Amino acid sequence: MEKPSDLFVFDTPEQLAIAAAERFVDYEYPFHGEPDRFSVALAGGNTPRRVYELLATERFKHRVEWSQVDLFFGDERCVPPDHPDSNYAMAYEALLSKVAIPATNVHRIIGEGNPQESAQLYENQLRTFFAGASWPRFDLVLLGMGEDGHTASLFPGSEALSEKSKWVAVTRHEALRQDRITLTVPVFNQARRVIFLIRGKEKAQRLKDVLHPQPGSGLVPAQAIQPFDGSLEWLVDSDAASLL
Ligand code: 6PG
């Protein structure tokens, strides 16, 4: 990517979160009154928490027809759903417990079971939802990026990065010694819209590497996300953008 036209820089993390929440409601709006459902894969980690909190506020929550929304997760840590590390727990606390979304529209990844079995269950769930499709097509995918360039739970060097047929894979965060379950690269690349949410100075160098790769530098997982027939937006705060 030479100079991404879809890079949006915000002065503060709060402005970034508001912009992401605005996009969520804007992209969901065309689904009102339509038979199709608005399918979203949520990001984990800390950055999206404020986006989810905002979506649950008076300012935003009435602009979304929650019964029309199906929420999935881009990845999950292999922990129980009430564990502090659980992406589901974070989304539940910040958003799901506060809006009128039917429980059947929330499709969590089971973090507490056998990871391989949970990955298969999640893939089955997705195949049922996206019935008959060779790949799922999410209407919106939210992603973050770690300092090492990982996205969802696709870590540098992970075998899952080259997955070509599975929709869901088991990976491992080696430093934390934590198993993870993640959607695979082709799934993200089939999405209609992908939004990366990046904040903080500690991400600045990696963001520069990703958006302006130098010849000969190795690829990091976030660079594999290039929707075939969809949009890719980078919403970043000024700290993360400070080296661009
Ligand atoms: C997770 C993620 C992961 C995350 C990045 C950025 O479950 O941890 O989905 O890919 O988005 O690590 O996380 P922060 O927003 O916390 O920096």
PDB file of C-alpha atoms and ligand atoms in Angstrom:
ATOM      1  CA  MET A   1       0.000   0.000   0.000  1.00  0.00           C
ATOM      2  CA  GLU A   2       1.732   3.220  -1.098  1.00  0.00           C
ATOM      3  CA  LYS A   3      -0.385   5.958   0.376  1.00  0.00           C
ATOM      4  CA  PRO A   4      -3.656   4.694   1.749  1.00  0.00           C
ATOM      5  CA  SER A   5      -6.515   7.009   0.849  1.00  0.00           C
ATOM      6  CA  ASP A   6      -8.524   5.278   3.554  1.00  0.00           C
ATOM      7  CA  LEU A   7      -6.348   6.447   6.443  1.00  0.00           C
ATOM      8  CA  PHE A   8      -8.150   8.697   8.926  1.00  0.00           C
ATOM      9  CA  VAL A   9      -6.136  10.357  11.692  1.00  0.00           C
ATOM     10  CA  PHE A  10      -7.867  11.688  14.824  1.00  0.00           C
ATOM     11  CA  ASP A  11      -6.453  14.026  17.446  1.00  0.00           C
ATOM     12  CA  THR A  12      -7.587  11.875  20.355  1.00  0.00           C
ATOM     13  CA  PRO A  13      -8.553   8.237  21.018  1.00  0.00           C
ATOM     14  CA  GLU A  14     -12.044   9.514  21.916  1.00  0.00           C
ATOM     15  CA  GLN A  15     -12.489  11.076  18.471  1.00  0.00           C
ATOM     16  CA  LEU A  16     -11.299   7.840  16.902  1.00  0.00           C
ATOM     17  CA  ALA A  17     -13.855   5.852  18.918  1.00  0.00           C
ATOM     18  CA  ILE A  18     -16.666   8.250  17.977  1.00  0.00           C
ATOM     19  CA  ALA A  19     -15.743   7.942  14.291  1.00  0.00           C
ATOM     20  CA  ALA A  20     -15.844   4.145  14.535  1.00  0.00           C
ATOM     21  CA  ALA A  21     -19.232   4.210  16.294  1.00  0.00           C
ATOM     22  CA  GLU A  22     -20.558   6.590  13.614  1.00  0.00           C
ATOM     23  CA  ARG A  23     -19.425   4.191  10.906  1.00  0.00           C
ATOM     24  CA  PHE A  24     -21.115   1.280  12.676  1.00  0.00           C
ATOM     25  CA  VAL A  25     -24.478   3.076  12.687  1.00  0.00           C
ATOM     26  CA  ASP A  26     -24.054   4.403   9.144  1.00  0.00           C
ATOM     27  CA  TYR A  27     -23.202   1.000   7.721  1.00  0.00           C
ATOM     28  CA  GLU A  28     -26.041  -0.658   9.626  1.00  0.00           C
ATOM     29  CA  TYR A  29     -28.658   1.877   8.546  1.00  0.00           C
ATOM     30  CA  PRO A  30     -29.324   0.487   5.019  1.00  0.00           C
ATOM     31  CA  PHE A  31     -30.380  -2.798   6.634  1.00  0.00           C
ATOM     32  CA  HIS A  32     -33.375  -1.239   8.406  1.00  0.00           C
ATOM     33  CA  GLY A  33     -36.546  -2.851   7.170  1.00  0.00           C
ATOM     34  CA  GLU A  34     -34.614  -5.211   4.882  1.00  0.00           C
ATOM     35  CA  PRO A  35     -34.683  -8.987   5.201  1.00  0.00           C
ATOM     36  CA  ASP A  36     -30.874  -9.184   5.285  1.00  0.00           C
ATOM     37  CA  ARG A  37     -29.088  -8.988   8.599  1.00  0.00           C
ATOM     38  CA  PHE A  38     -26.105  -6.791   9.385  1.00  0.00           C
ATOM     39  CA  SER A  39     -23.290  -9.171  10.272  1.00  0.00           C
ATOM     40  CA  VAL A  40     -20.316  -7.878  12.209  1.00  0.00           C
ATOM     41  CA  ALA A  41     -17.106  -9.460  13.460  1.00  0.00           C
ATOM     42  CA  LEU A  42     -15.995  -7.591  16.578  1.00  0.00           C
ATOM     43  CA  ALA A  43     -12.381  -6.967  17.534  1.00  0.00           C
ATOM     44  CA  GLY A  44     -10.943  -7.837  20.915  1.00  0.00           C
ATOM     45  CA  GLY A  45      -8.232  -6.080  22.890  1.00  0.00           C
ATOM     46  CA  ASN A  46      -8.555  -2.678  24.544  1.00  0.00           C
ATOM     47  CA  THR A  47      -8.967  -0.191  21.709  1.00  0.00           C
ATOM     48  CA  PRO A  48     -12.515  -1.163  20.682  1.00  0.00           C
ATOM     49  CA  ARG A  49     -13.893  -1.069  24.230  1.00  0.00           C
ATOM     50  CA  ARG A  50     -14.692   2.640  23.986  1.00  0.00           C
ATOM     51  CA  VAL A  51     -16.386   2.089  20.609  1.00  0.00           C
ATOM     52  CA  TYR A  52     -18.636  -0.531  22.177  1.00  0.00           C
ATOM     53  CA  GLU A  53     -19.349   1.711  25.167  1.00  0.00           C
ATOM     54  CA  LEU A  54     -20.324   4.546  22.855  1.00  0.00           C
ATOM     55  CA  LEU A  55     -22.640   2.303  20.838  1.00  0.00           C
ATOM     56  CA  ALA A  56     -24.481   1.588  24.082  1.00  0.00           C
ATOM     57  CA  THR A  57     -25.030   5.288  24.890  1.00  0.00           C
ATOM     58  CA  GLU A  58     -28.206   7.302  24.233  1.00  0.00           C
ATOM     59  CA  ARG A  59     -26.370   9.076  21.417  1.00  0.00           C
ATOM     60  CA  PHE A  60     -25.933   5.896  19.395  1.00  0.00           C
ATOM     61  CA  LYS A  61     -27.991   2.979  20.626  1.00  0.00           C
ATOM     62  CA  HIS A  62     -31.340   4.151  19.248  1.00  0.00           C
ATOM     63  CA  ARG A  63     -29.857   4.582  15.783  1.00  0.00           C
ATOM     64  CA  VAL A  64     -29.233   0.842  15.471  1.00  0.00           C
ATOM     65  CA  GLU A  65     -31.945  -1.727  14.875  1.00  0.00           C
ATOM     66  CA  TRP A  66     -30.338  -4.296  17.137  1.00  0.00           C
ATOM     67  CA  SER A  67     -32.676  -7.144  16.195  1.00  0.00           C
ATOM     68  CA  GLN A  68     -31.239  -6.788  12.678  1.00  0.00           C
ATOM     69  CA  VAL A  69     -27.628  -7.110  13.868  1.00  0.00           C
ATOM     70  CA  ASP A  70     -25.664 -10.346  14.229  1.00  0.00           C
ATOM     71  CA  LEU A  71     -22.478  -9.999  16.244  1.00  0.00           C
ATOM     72  CA  PHE A  72     -19.620 -12.441  15.814  1.00  0.00           C
ATOM     73  CA  PHE A  73     -16.049 -12.222  17.091  1.00  0.00           C
ATOM     74  CA  GLY A  74     -12.882 -12.024  15.026  1.00  0.00           C
ATOM     75  CA  ASP A  75     -10.997 -13.906  17.686  1.00  0.00           C
ATOM     76  CA  GLU A  76     -11.200 -15.139  21.256  1.00  0.00           C
ATOM     77  CA  ARG A  77      -8.764 -15.983  23.983  1.00  0.00           C
ATOM     78  CA  CYS A  78      -9.159 -19.558  25.317  1.00  0.00           C
ATOM     79  CA  VAL A  79     -10.581 -18.586  28.684  1.00  0.00           C
ATOM     80  CA  PRO A  80     -14.083 -18.764  30.203  1.00  0.00           C
ATOM     81  CA  PRO A  81     -16.579 -16.083  29.122  1.00  0.00           C
ATOM     82  CA  ASP A  82     -16.383 -14.272  32.457  1.00  0.00           C
ATOM     83  CA  HIS A  83     -12.579 -14.179  32.527  1.00  0.00           C
ATOM     84  CA  PRO A  84     -10.942 -10.712  32.443  1.00  0.00           C
ATOM     85  CA  ASP A  85      -9.094 -11.711  29.234  1.00  0.00           C
ATOM     86  CA  SER A  86     -12.264 -12.794  27.414  1.00  0.00           C
ATOM     87  CA  ASN A  87     -13.154 -10.704  24.378  1.00  0.00           C
ATOM     88  CA  TYR A  88     -16.767 -11.772  24.856  1.00  0.00           C
ATOM     89  CA  ALA A  89     -16.697 -10.529  28.467  1.00  0.00           C
ATOM     90  CA  MET A  90     -15.373  -7.160  27.322  1.00  0.00           C
ATOM     91  CA  ALA A  91     -18.029  -6.816  24.613  1.00  0.00           C
ATOM     92  CA  TYR A  92     -20.734  -8.012  27.014  1.00  0.00           C
ATOM     93  CA  GLU A  93     -19.815  -5.518  29.682  1.00  0.00           C
ATOM     94  CA  ALA A  94     -19.352  -2.577  27.311  1.00  0.00           C
ATOM     95  CA  LEU A  95     -22.194  -3.215  24.876  1.00  0.00           C
ATOM     96  CA  LEU A  96     -24.164  -6.454  24.791  1.00  0.00           C
ATOM     97  CA  SER A  97     -25.593  -6.114  28.291  1.00  0.00           C
ATOM     98  CA  LYS A  98     -26.754  -2.572  27.545  1.00  0.00           C
ATOM     99  CA  VAL A  99     -28.592  -2.758  24.232  1.00  0.00           C
ATOM    100  CA  ALA A 100     -31.672  -4.621  23.041  1.00  0.00           C
ATOM    101  CA  ILE A 101     -29.841  -7.221  20.992  1.00  0.00           C
ATOM    102  CA  PRO A 102     -31.503 -10.653  21.129  1.00  0.00           C
ATOM    103  CA  ALA A 103     -29.221 -13.252  22.744  1.00  0.00           C
ATOM    104  CA  THR A 104     -29.570 -15.428  19.634  1.00  0.00           C
ATOM    105  CA  ASN A 105     -27.919 -12.669  17.571  1.00  0.00           C
ATOM    106  CA  VAL A 106     -24.715 -12.872  19.608  1.00  0.00           C
ATOM    107  CA  HIS A 107     -22.405 -15.609  18.367  1.00  0.00           C
ATOM    108  CA  ARG A 108     -19.568 -15.972  20.798  1.00  0.00           C
ATOM    109  CA  ILE A 109     -16.537 -18.185  20.344  1.00  0.00           C
ATOM    110  CA  ILE A 110     -16.409 -20.765  23.126  1.00  0.00           C
ATOM    111  CA  GLY A 111     -13.161 -20.012  24.909  1.00  0.00           C
ATOM    112  CA  GLU A 112     -13.519 -22.437  27.781  1.00  0.00           C
ATOM    113  CA  GLY A 113     -13.579 -25.787  25.967  1.00  0.00           C
ATOM    114  CA  ASN A 114     -11.117 -27.780  23.904  1.00  0.00           C
ATOM    115  CA  PRO A 115      -9.749 -25.193  21.436  1.00  0.00           C
ATOM    116  CA  GLN A 116      -9.929 -27.473  18.373  1.00  0.00           C
ATOM    117  CA  GLU A 117     -13.507 -28.452  19.171  1.00  0.00           C
ATOM    118  CA  SER A 118     -14.505 -24.855  19.871  1.00  0.00           C
ATOM    119  CA  ALA A 119     -12.963 -23.730  16.579  1.00  0.00           C
ATOM    120  CA  GLN A 120     -14.942 -26.396  14.731  1.00  0.00           C
ATOM    121  CA  LEU A 121     -18.141 -25.407  16.543  1.00  0.00           C
ATOM    122  CA  TYR A 122     -17.619 -21.773  15.633  1.00  0.00           C
ATOM    123  CA  GLU A 123     -16.959 -22.675  12.009  1.00  0.00           C
ATOM    124  CA  ASN A 124     -20.158 -24.776  11.968  1.00  0.00           C
ATOM    125  CA  GLN A 125     -22.073 -21.853  13.438  1.00  0.00           C
ATOM    126  CA  LEU A 126     -20.722 -19.540  10.746  1.00  0.00           C
ATOM    127  CA  ARG A 127     -21.474 -22.035   7.980  1.00  0.00           C
ATOM    128  CA  THR A 128     -25.059 -22.249   9.193  1.00  0.00           C
ATOM    129  CA  PHE A 129     -25.410 -18.478   9.310  1.00  0.00           C
ATOM    130  CA  PHE A 130     -23.795 -17.893   5.903  1.00  0.00           C
ATOM    131  CA  ALA A 131     -25.682 -20.865   4.499  1.00  0.00           C
ATOM    132  CA  GLY A 132     -24.354 -22.169   1.199  1.00  0.00           C
ATOM    133  CA  ALA A 133     -21.533 -19.619   0.892  1.00  0.00           C
ATOM    134  CA  SER A 134     -18.020 -20.818   0.102  1.00  0.00           C
ATOM    135  CA  TRP A 135     -16.741 -18.022   2.356  1.00  0.00           C
ATOM    136  CA  PRO A 136     -18.613 -15.821   4.817  1.00  0.00           C
ATOM    137  CA  ARG A 137     -19.112 -12.213   3.810  1.00  0.00           C
ATOM    138  CA  PHE A 138     -19.306 -10.022   6.899  1.00  0.00           C
ATOM    139  CA  ASP A 139     -20.857  -6.619   6.399  1.00  0.00           C
ATOM    140  CA  LEU A 140     -18.359  -5.161   8.829  1.00  0.00           C
ATOM    141  CA  VAL A 141     -15.163  -6.405  10.443  1.00  0.00           C
ATOM    142  CA  LEU A 142     -13.424  -4.471  13.221  1.00  0.00           C
ATOM    143  CA  LEU A 143      -9.775  -5.257  13.807  1.00  0.00           C
ATOM    144  CA  GLY A 144      -6.925  -4.055  15.985  1.00  0.00           C
ATOM    145  CA  MET A 145      -3.200  -4.493  15.579  1.00  0.00           C
ATOM    146  CA  GLY A 146      -0.601  -5.462  18.148  1.00  0.00           C
ATOM    147  CA  GLU A 147       2.867  -3.934  18.374  1.00  0.00           C
ATOM    148  CA  ASP A 148       4.220  -6.993  16.547  1.00  0.00           C
ATOM    149  CA  GLY A 149       1.764  -6.482  13.683  1.00  0.00           C
ATOM    150  CA  HIS A 150      -0.608  -9.279  14.696  1.00  0.00           C
ATOM    151  CA  THR A 151      -4.262  -8.821  14.006  1.00  0.00           C
ATOM    152  CA  ALA A 152      -7.174 -10.780  15.457  1.00  0.00           C
ATOM    153  CA  SER A 153      -5.165 -13.786  16.772  1.00  0.00           C
ATOM    154  CA  LEU A 154      -3.043 -14.128  13.646  1.00  0.00           C
ATOM    155  CA  PHE A 155       0.480 -13.788  15.010  1.00  0.00           C
ATOM    156  CA  PRO A 156       3.725 -13.380  13.053  1.00  0.00           C
ATOM    157  CA  GLY A 157       4.944 -16.814  11.998  1.00  0.00           C
ATOM    158  CA  SER A 158       1.638 -18.500  12.815  1.00  0.00           C
ATOM    159  CA  GLU A 159       0.698 -21.412  10.529  1.00  0.00           C
ATOM    160  CA  ALA A 160      -2.854 -20.107  10.500  1.00  0.00           C
ATOM    161  CA  LEU A 161      -1.685 -17.183   8.390  1.00  0.00           C
ATOM    162  CA  SER A 162      -1.440 -19.428   5.342  1.00  0.00           C
ATOM    163  CA  GLU A 163      -4.765 -21.168   5.960  1.00  0.00           C
ATOM    164  CA  LYS A 164      -6.617 -21.432   2.664  1.00  0.00           C
ATOM    165  CA  SER A 165      -9.693 -23.500   3.445  1.00  0.00           C
ATOM    166  CA  LYS A 166     -10.660 -23.311   7.122  1.00  0.00           C
ATOM    167  CA  TRP A 167     -12.738 -20.354   8.264  1.00  0.00           C
ATOM    168  CA  VAL A 168     -11.552 -20.678  11.873  1.00  0.00           C
ATOM    169  CA  ALA A 169      -8.153 -21.699  13.266  1.00  0.00           C
ATOM    170  CA  VAL A 170      -6.504 -22.314  16.618  1.00  0.00           C
ATOM    171  CA  THR A 171      -3.400 -20.229  17.293  1.00  0.00           C
ATOM    172  CA  ARG A 172      -1.259 -19.425  20.299  1.00  0.00           C
ATOM    173  CA  HIS A 173      -0.021 -16.219  21.876  1.00  0.00           C
ATOM    174  CA  GLU A 174       3.423 -17.551  22.763  1.00  0.00           C
ATOM    175  CA  ALA A 175       4.425 -14.758  25.136  1.00  0.00           C
ATOM    176  CA  LEU A 176       1.223 -15.112  27.152  1.00  0.00           C
ATOM    177  CA  ARG A 177       1.141 -18.915  26.668  1.00  0.00           C
ATOM    178  CA  GLN A 178      -2.485 -18.568  25.768  1.00  0.00           C
ATOM    179  CA  ASP A 179      -4.369 -20.523  23.093  1.00  0.00           C
ATOM    180  CA  ARG A 180      -6.525 -18.426  20.820  1.00  0.00           C
ATOM    181  CA  ILE A 181      -9.257 -19.058  18.263  1.00  0.00           C
ATOM    182  CA  THR A 182      -9.348 -16.796  15.251  1.00  0.00           C
ATOM    183  CA  LEU A 183     -11.003 -16.209  11.925  1.00  0.00           C
ATOM    184  CA  THR A 184      -8.580 -16.767   9.066  1.00  0.00           C
ATOM    185  CA  VAL A 185      -7.175 -14.330   6.505  1.00  0.00           C
ATOM    186  CA  PRO A 186      -9.516 -15.341   3.632  1.00  0.00           C
ATOM    187  CA  VAL A 187     -12.526 -14.760   5.880  1.00  0.00           C
ATOM    188  CA  PHE A 188     -11.424 -11.217   6.686  1.00  0.00           C
ATOM    189  CA  ASN A 189     -10.626 -10.591   3.036  1.00  0.00           C
ATOM    190  CA  GLN A 190     -14.130 -11.546   1.929  1.00  0.00           C
ATOM    191  CA  ALA A 191     -15.685  -8.857   4.110  1.00  0.00           C
ATOM    192  CA  ARG A 192     -17.633  -5.955   2.697  1.00  0.00           C
ATOM    193  CA  ARG A 193     -15.904  -3.485   5.010  1.00  0.00           C
ATOM    194  CA  VAL A 194     -12.886  -3.780   7.294  1.00  0.00           C
ATOM    195  CA  ILE A 195     -11.939  -1.114   9.816  1.00  0.00           C
ATOM    196  CA  PHE A 196      -8.669  -1.171  11.736  1.00  0.00           C
ATOM    197  CA  LEU A 197      -8.681   0.744  15.034  1.00  0.00           C
ATOM    198  CA  ILE A 198      -5.181   1.764  16.120  1.00  0.00           C
ATOM    199  CA  ARG A 199      -4.161   4.040  18.951  1.00  0.00           C
ATOM    200  CA  GLY A 200      -1.061   4.824  20.959  1.00  0.00           C
ATOM    201  CA  LYS A 201       2.582   5.751  20.380  1.00  0.00           C
ATOM    202  CA  GLU A 202       3.720   2.173  20.868  1.00  0.00           C
ATOM    203  CA  LYS A 203       1.975   1.254  17.601  1.00  0.00           C
ATOM    204  CA  ALA A 204       3.544   4.107  15.582  1.00  0.00           C
ATOM    205  CA  GLN A 205       6.554   2.291  14.139  1.00  0.00           C
ATOM    206  CA  ARG A 206       4.578  -0.819  13.251  1.00  0.00           C
ATOM    207  CA  LEU A 207       1.847   1.228  11.637  1.00  0.00           C
ATOM    208  CA  LYS A 208       4.449   2.976   9.510  1.00  0.00           C
ATOM    209  CA  ASP A 209       5.958  -0.402   8.503  1.00  0.00           C
ATOM    210  CA  VAL A 210       2.517  -1.720   7.583  1.00  0.00           C
ATOM    211  CA  LEU A 211       1.300   1.260   5.598  1.00  0.00           C
ATOM    212  CA  HIS A 212       4.631   2.122   3.983  1.00  0.00           C
ATOM    213  CA  PRO A 213       6.510  -1.147   3.666  1.00  0.00           C
ATOM    214  CA  GLN A 214      10.187  -0.870   2.801  1.00  0.00           C
ATOM    215  CA  PRO A 215      11.528  -3.180   0.089  1.00  0.00           C
ATOM    216  CA  GLY A 216      12.849  -6.385   1.609  1.00  0.00           C
ATOM    217  CA  SER A 217      11.067  -5.960   4.933  1.00  0.00           C
ATOM    218  CA  GLY A 218       9.077  -9.004   5.987  1.00  0.00           C
ATOM    219  CA  LEU A 219       5.302  -8.950   5.930  1.00  0.00           C
ATOM    220  CA  VAL A 220       3.382  -8.798   9.182  1.00  0.00           C
ATOM    221  CA  PRO A 221      -0.098 -10.298   9.620  1.00  0.00           C
ATOM    222  CA  ALA A 222      -1.979  -6.987   9.423  1.00  0.00           C
ATOM    223  CA  GLN A 223      -0.668  -6.554   5.871  1.00  0.00           C
ATOM    224  CA  ALA A 224      -2.426  -9.737   4.795  1.00  0.00           C
ATOM    225  CA  ILE A 225      -5.760  -8.014   5.328  1.00  0.00           C
ATOM    226  CA  GLN A 226      -6.711  -6.700   1.902  1.00  0.00           C
ATOM    227  CA  PRO A 227     -10.412  -7.194   1.151  1.00  0.00           C
ATOM    228  CA  PHE A 228     -10.910  -8.500  -2.410  1.00  0.00           C
ATOM    229  CA  ASP A 229     -14.180  -6.757  -2.959  1.00  0.00           C
ATOM    230  CA  GLY A 230     -14.612  -4.517   0.033  1.00  0.00           C
ATOM    231  CA  SER A 231     -13.295  -1.409   1.722  1.00  0.00           C
ATOM    232  CA  LEU A 232     -10.395  -1.121   4.138  1.00  0.00           C
ATOM    233  CA  GLU A 233     -10.247   1.840   6.499  1.00  0.00           C
ATOM    234  CA  TRP A 234      -7.568   2.683   9.037  1.00  0.00           C
ATOM    235  CA  LEU A 235      -8.822   4.821  11.924  1.00  0.00           C
ATOM    236  CA  VAL A 236      -5.806   5.892  13.948  1.00  0.00           C
ATOM    237  CA  ASP A 237      -5.070   8.441  16.626  1.00  0.00           C
ATOM    238  CA  SER A 238      -2.370  11.071  16.253  1.00  0.00           C
ATOM    239  CA  ASP A 239       0.033   9.167  18.528  1.00  0.00           C
ATOM    240  CA  ALA A 240      -0.155   6.057  16.365  1.00  0.00           C
ATOM    241  CA  ALA A 241       0.144   8.221  13.244  1.00  0.00           C
ATOM    242  CA  SER A 242       3.130  10.200  14.578  1.00  0.00           C
ATOM    243  CA  LEU A 243       5.686   8.528  12.275  1.00  0.00           C
ATOM    244  CA  LEU A 244       3.603   8.520   9.101  1.00  0.00           C
TER     245      LEU A 244
HETATM  246  C1  6PG B   1      -7.172  -9.658  20.820  1.00  0.00           C
HETATM  247  C2  6PG B   1      -7.233  -9.024  19.488  1.00  0.00           C
HETATM  248  C3  6PG B   1      -5.956  -8.437  18.991  1.00  0.00           C
HETATM  249  C4  6PG B   1      -5.998  -6.953  19.317  1.00  0.00           C
HETATM  250  C5  6PG B   1      -4.630  -6.320  19.218  1.00  0.00           C
HETATM  251  C6  6PG B   1      -4.654  -4.871  19.599  1.00  0.00           C
HETATM  252  O1  6PG B   1      -8.016 -10.464  21.111  1.00  0.00           O
HETATM  253  O2  6PG B   1      -6.270  -9.273  21.581  1.00  0.00           O
HETATM  254  O3  6PG B   1      -8.292  -9.159  18.721  1.00  0.00           O
HETATM  255  O4  6PG B   1      -5.668  -8.636  17.666  1.00  0.00           O
HETATM  256  O5  6PG B   1      -6.891  -6.302  18.456  1.00  0.00           O
HETATM  257  O6  6PG B   1      -3.766  -7.022  20.062  1.00  0.00           O
HETATM  258  O7  6PG B   1      -5.078  -4.778  20.918  1.00  0.00           O
HETATM  259  P1  6PG B   1      -5.196  -3.401  21.702  1.00  0.00           P
HETATM  260  O8  6PG B   1      -6.315  -2.672  21.085  1.00  0.00           O
HETATM  261  O9  6PG B   1      -5.470  -3.835  23.105  1.00  0.00           O
HETATM  262  O10 6PG B   1      -3.885  -2.723  21.532  1.00  0.00           O
END
